[in-house]
Tab-separated table of C-alpha atoms in Angstrom:
chain	number	residue	atom	x	y	z
A	452	ASP	CA	0.005	-0.025	-0.041
A	453	VAL	CA	1.084	3.468	-0.716
A	454	LYS	CA	2.021	5.241	2.363
A	455	VAL	CA	2.053	9.276	2.585
A	456	THR	CA	3.242	10.414	6.158
A	457	GLN	CA	3.388	13.914	7.388
A	458	SER	CA	5.702	14.976	10.182
A	459	SER	CA	3.112	16.157	12.607
A	460	ARG	CA	-0.556	15.862	13.137
A	461	TYR	CA	-0.910	18.956	15.028
A	462	LEU	CA	1.320	21.982	15.281
A	463	VAL	CA	1.087	25.279	17.074
A	464	LYS	CA	3.369	28.163	16.135
A	465	ARG	CA	3.701	31.705	16.879
A	466	THR	CA	3.241	34.671	14.332
A	467	GLY	CA	6.417	35.375	12.602
A	468	GLU	CA	8.009	31.932	13.114
A	469	LYS	CA	9.552	30.001	10.243
A	470	VAL	CA	7.487	26.676	9.989
A	471	PHE	CA	8.499	23.499	8.004
A	472	LEU	CA	5.942	20.886	7.253
A	473	GLU	CA	7.429	17.549	6.021
A	474	CYS	CA	5.972	14.937	3.760
A	475	VAL	CA	7.405	11.653	2.729
A	476	GLN	CA	5.900	8.967	0.414
A	477	ASP	CA	7.280	5.481	-0.048
A	478	MET	CA	6.142	4.362	-3.490
A	479	ASP	CA	8.576	6.147	-5.615
A	480	HIS	CA	5.753	8.586	-7.047
A	481	GLU	CA	7.059	11.312	-9.456
A	482	ASN	CA	4.460	13.808	-8.336
A	483	MET	CA	3.813	15.576	-5.039
A	484	PHE	CA	1.357	18.042	-3.845
A	485	TRP	CA	0.587	20.515	-1.091
A	486	TYR	CA	-2.920	21.579	-0.282
A	487	ARG	CA	-4.790	23.649	2.401
A	488	GLN	CA	-8.263	22.789	3.548
A	489	ASP	CA	-10.420	25.087	5.101
A	490	PRO	CA	-14.204	25.058	5.886
A	491	GLY	CA	-16.249	26.254	2.951
A	492	LEU	CA	-13.315	26.616	0.759
A	493	GLY	CA	-12.531	23.050	-0.159
A	494	LEU	CA	-9.064	22.060	-1.173
A	495	ARG	CA	-6.798	24.664	-2.508
A	496	LEU	CA	-3.576	23.813	-4.127
A	497	ILE	CA	-0.422	25.681	-2.876
A	498	TYR	CA	2.341	24.071	-4.734
A	499	PHE	CA	3.185	20.808	-6.588
A	500	SER	CA	6.264	19.146	-8.038
A	501	TYR	CA	6.604	16.629	-10.766
A	502	ASP	CA	10.230	15.788	-10.168
A	503	VAL	CA	13.173	16.327	-7.843
A	504	LYS	CA	14.130	19.897	-7.650
A	505	MET	CA	11.040	20.947	-9.631
A	506	LYS	CA	8.164	23.033	-8.357
A	507	GLU	CA	5.298	24.784	-9.701
A	508	LYS	CA	3.021	27.325	-8.100
A	509	GLY	CA	-0.702	26.192	-7.488
A	510	ASP	CA	-3.654	28.505	-6.712
A	511	ILE	CA	-2.581	29.943	-3.574
A	512	PRO	CA	1.393	30.115	-3.328
A	513	GLU	CA	1.626	33.523	-1.578
A	514	GLY	CA	3.326	33.121	1.860
A	515	TYR	CA	4.589	29.707	1.138
A	516	SER	CA	7.649	28.075	-0.539
A	517	VAL	CA	8.651	24.275	-1.205
A	518	SER	CA	11.580	22.165	-1.360
A	519	ARG	CA	12.052	18.948	-3.153
A	520	GLU	CA	15.664	17.670	-2.754
A	521	LYS	CA	14.736	14.078	-2.703
A	522	LYS	CA	12.071	12.308	-4.652
A	523	GLU	CA	10.399	10.874	-1.743
A	524	ARG	CA	10.249	13.854	0.356
A	525	PHE	CA	8.325	17.426	-0.166
A	526	SER	CA	8.591	20.095	2.194
A	527	LEU	CA	6.270	23.078	2.821
A	528	ILE	CA	7.725	26.249	4.285
A	529	LEU	CA	5.950	29.024	5.813
A	530	GLU	CA	8.614	31.752	5.704
A	531	SER	CA	6.961	33.844	8.445
A	532	ALA	CA	3.640	32.367	9.673
A	533	SER	CA	0.740	34.379	9.911
A	534	THR	CA	-2.685	33.876	11.690
A	535	ASN	CA	-4.425	33.545	8.371
A	536	GLN	CA	-2.364	30.400	7.712
A	537	THR	CA	-4.020	28.665	10.473
A	538	SER	CA	-5.377	25.635	8.500
A	539	MET	CA	-5.359	21.939	7.793
A	540	TYR	CA	-2.438	21.020	5.344
A	541	LEU	CA	-2.585	17.922	3.189
A	542	CYS	CA	0.155	16.635	1.144
A	543	ALA	CA	-0.344	14.027	-1.665
A	544	SER	CA	1.592	12.182	-4.125
A	545	SER	CA	0.621	10.419	-7.499
A	546	PRO	CA	2.350	8.119	-9.996
A	547	GLY	CA	0.775	9.375	-12.991
A	548	LEU	CA	2.426	10.875	-16.113
A	549	ALA	CA	2.764	14.713	-15.428
A	550	GLY	CA	0.665	14.376	-12.451
A	551	VAL	CA	-2.526	12.914	-14.005
A	552	GLY	CA	-4.367	10.151	-12.108
A	553	GLU	CA	-5.390	9.417	-8.606
A	554	GLN	CA	-3.677	11.000	-5.673
A	555	TYR	CA	-2.773	9.359	-2.329
A	556	PHE	CA	-3.090	11.658	0.683
A	557	GLY	CA	-1.371	11.842	4.019
A	558	PRO	CA	-3.318	12.169	7.163
A	559	GLY	CA	-3.069	15.968	7.163
A	560	THR	CA	-1.305	18.551	9.600
A	561	ARG	CA	-3.537	20.911	11.560
A	562	LEU	CA	-1.483	23.938	12.099
A	563	THR	CA	-2.404	26.822	14.504
A	564	VAL	CA	-0.668	30.107	14.284
A	565	THR	CA	-1.263	32.251	17.401
B	655	GLY	CA	-10.585	26.146	-16.915
B	656	ASP	CA	-11.725	22.696	-15.380
B	657	SER	CA	-14.280	22.764	-12.652
B	658	VAL	CA	-16.173	20.301	-10.539
B	659	THR	CA	-19.652	20.964	-9.145
B	660	GLN	CA	-21.024	18.872	-6.245
B	661	MET	CA	-24.481	18.672	-4.708
B	662	GLU	CA	-24.572	20.807	-1.738
B	663	GLY	CA	-24.638	19.360	1.733
B	664	PRO	CA	-24.962	18.386	4.472
B	665	VAL	CA	-26.692	15.302	3.668
B	666	THR	CA	-28.417	13.330	6.513
B	667	LEU	CA	-29.832	9.743	5.894
B	668	SER	CA	-31.081	6.926	7.983
B	669	GLU	CA	-29.257	3.691	7.974
B	670	GLU	CA	-29.943	1.523	4.995
B	671	ALA	CA	-31.244	4.533	2.901
B	672	PHE	CA	-30.171	4.994	-0.757
B	673	LEU	CA	-27.518	7.667	-1.418
B	674	THR	CA	-26.921	9.799	-4.322
B	675	ILE	CA	-24.354	12.729	-4.369
B	676	ASN	CA	-24.468	14.518	-7.741
B	677	CYS	CA	-21.321	15.712	-9.440
B	678	THR	CA	-20.950	17.483	-12.748
B	679	TYR	CA	-17.878	18.824	-14.459
B	680	THR	CA	-16.465	21.043	-17.004
B	681	ALA	CA	-13.205	20.058	-18.682
B	682	THR	CA	-11.410	20.030	-22.100
B	683	GLY	CA	-10.285	16.839	-23.508
B	684	TYR	CA	-11.063	13.558	-21.640
B	685	PRO	CA	-10.270	13.589	-17.910
B	686	SER	CA	-10.221	10.733	-15.459
B	687	LEU	CA	-12.933	11.102	-12.727
B	688	PHE	CA	-12.629	10.446	-9.178
B	689	TRP	CA	-14.509	10.121	-5.845
B	690	TYR	CA	-12.405	10.505	-2.650
B	691	VAL	CA	-13.834	10.137	0.904
B	692	GLN	CA	-12.465	11.900	4.065
B	693	TYR	CA	-13.250	10.448	7.396
B	694	PRO	CA	-13.177	12.748	10.554
B	695	GLY	CA	-9.591	13.687	11.304
B	696	GLU	CA	-7.856	11.966	8.350
B	697	GLY	CA	-6.757	12.837	5.020
B	698	LEU	CA	-8.665	12.045	1.708
B	699	GLN	CA	-8.554	8.524	0.300
B	700	LEU	CA	-9.444	7.207	-3.079
B	701	LEU	CA	-13.124	5.555	-3.131
B	702	LEU	CA	-13.371	4.956	-6.876
B	703	LYS	CA	-12.463	6.060	-10.308
B	704	ALA	CA	-13.186	5.833	-13.850
B	705	THR	CA	-10.958	6.749	-16.717
B	706	LYS	CA	-13.152	6.851	-19.849
B	707	ALA	CA	-16.717	7.505	-20.988
B	708	ASP	CA	-19.251	4.754	-19.853
B	709	ASP	CA	-16.759	3.193	-17.469
B	710	LYS	CA	-18.344	2.388	-13.898
B	711	GLY	CA	-16.205	2.626	-10.770
B	712	SER	CA	-17.101	0.654	-7.901
B	713	ASN	CA	-15.927	0.086	-4.282
B	714	LYS	CA	-17.328	-0.859	-0.906
B	715	GLY	CA	-20.836	-0.863	-2.310
B	716	PHE	CA	-20.359	2.560	-3.976
B	717	GLU	CA	-20.683	3.053	-7.777
B	718	ALA	CA	-20.487	5.972	-10.092
B	719	THR	CA	-20.707	5.896	-13.959
B	720	TYR	CA	-18.635	8.366	-16.301
B	721	ARG	CA	-21.447	10.076	-18.313
B	722	LYS	CA	-19.747	12.207	-21.093
B	723	GLU	CA	-23.033	13.094	-22.557
B	724	THR	CA	-24.297	14.704	-19.478
B	725	THR	CA	-20.662	15.398	-17.991
B	726	SER	CA	-21.662	13.679	-14.792
B	727	PHE	CA	-20.255	11.279	-12.313
B	728	HIS	CA	-23.009	10.744	-9.613
B	729	LEU	CA	-22.013	8.619	-6.532
B	730	GLU	CA	-24.568	6.099	-5.500
B	731	LYS	CA	-24.895	3.413	-2.689
B	732	GLY	CA	-27.922	1.325	-2.316
B	733	SER	CA	-27.828	0.914	1.559
B	734	VAL	CA	-25.814	3.362	3.674
B	735	GLN	CA	-24.350	2.589	6.970
B	736	VAL	CA	-23.413	4.576	9.880
B	737	SER	CA	-19.707	3.916	9.025
B	738	ASP	CA	-20.058	5.807	5.708
B	739	SER	CA	-20.599	9.195	7.408
B	740	ALA	CA	-17.842	11.172	5.974
B	741	VAL	CA	-16.959	14.061	3.470
B	742	TYR	CA	-17.175	12.935	-0.194
B	743	PHE	CA	-15.280	14.816	-2.875
B	744	CYS	CA	-15.639	14.463	-6.655
B	745	ALA	CA	-12.502	15.297	-8.653
B	746	LEU	CA	-11.018	15.181	-12.109
B	747	SER	CA	-7.606	15.076	-13.599
B	748	GLY	CA	-6.532	15.526	-16.979
B	749	TYR	CA	-3.538	16.366	-19.236
B	750	THR	CA	-5.106	19.547	-20.311
B	751	ASN	CA	-4.593	21.097	-17.009
B	752	ALA	CA	-0.961	20.169	-16.447
B	753	GLY	CA	-2.137	16.970	-14.454
B	754	LYS	CA	-3.423	19.138	-11.586
B	755	SER	CA	-6.378	17.691	-9.975
B	756	THR	CA	-9.717	19.694	-9.736
B	757	PHE	CA	-11.792	19.036	-6.640
B	758	GLY	CA	-15.358	19.745	-5.845
B	759	ASP	CA	-16.093	21.412	-2.482
B	760	GLY	CA	-17.141	18.276	-0.782
B	761	THR	CA	-20.461	16.780	0.598
B	762	THR	CA	-20.828	15.863	4.268
B	763	LEU	CA	-22.933	12.775	4.661
B	764	THR	CA	-24.180	11.854	8.121
B	765	VAL	CA	-25.957	8.570	8.531
B	766	LYS	CA	-28.132	8.099	11.536
B	767	PRO	CA	-28.888	4.662	13.024
């Protein structure tokens, strides 16, 4: 079974802190994605990556950056956390060509910024 | 661009009732279609998929048929259980959108005993 793990299930950070959310997949998938999920707004794509060292902006990249130094790991970075980044963050991976196909999700990290 | 429209929730049903959650889509080309389910406190997991017109995806008693003529992919289950209570997302993925998936807003289903 594909397994996508995220470094924390719950995280509390202070405004202005630099925050790292880590995601690891164990099935050699090419494509990885970061979403945030907010009530009433559904899933919104932050960044995605089709290959090591590649990254593409999603629909809401402002205030975030990403890093993909190894195929299995995709990190989301909040350079200076703000309260409006309080959210559920979901990582996903997929094996499809150019990202097409079903995605496999991690359990999510619920981030609270105070 | 691509879009997915889901039946608005929340939906509340009694155990053993019939379930339909409507999903329609707009996309260029021939996308693959998916239903994902999210149980409380968890990430999304794939429930079923269909990759071409008239395909029927099925899993755990749930079914959905890819209808190109009506651009729909409605989710159905003949007899729901309390354990089916979750949020259901319809989604599509296709090469014309650089492989990014487009998700509906999700429909919350609550099944009462």
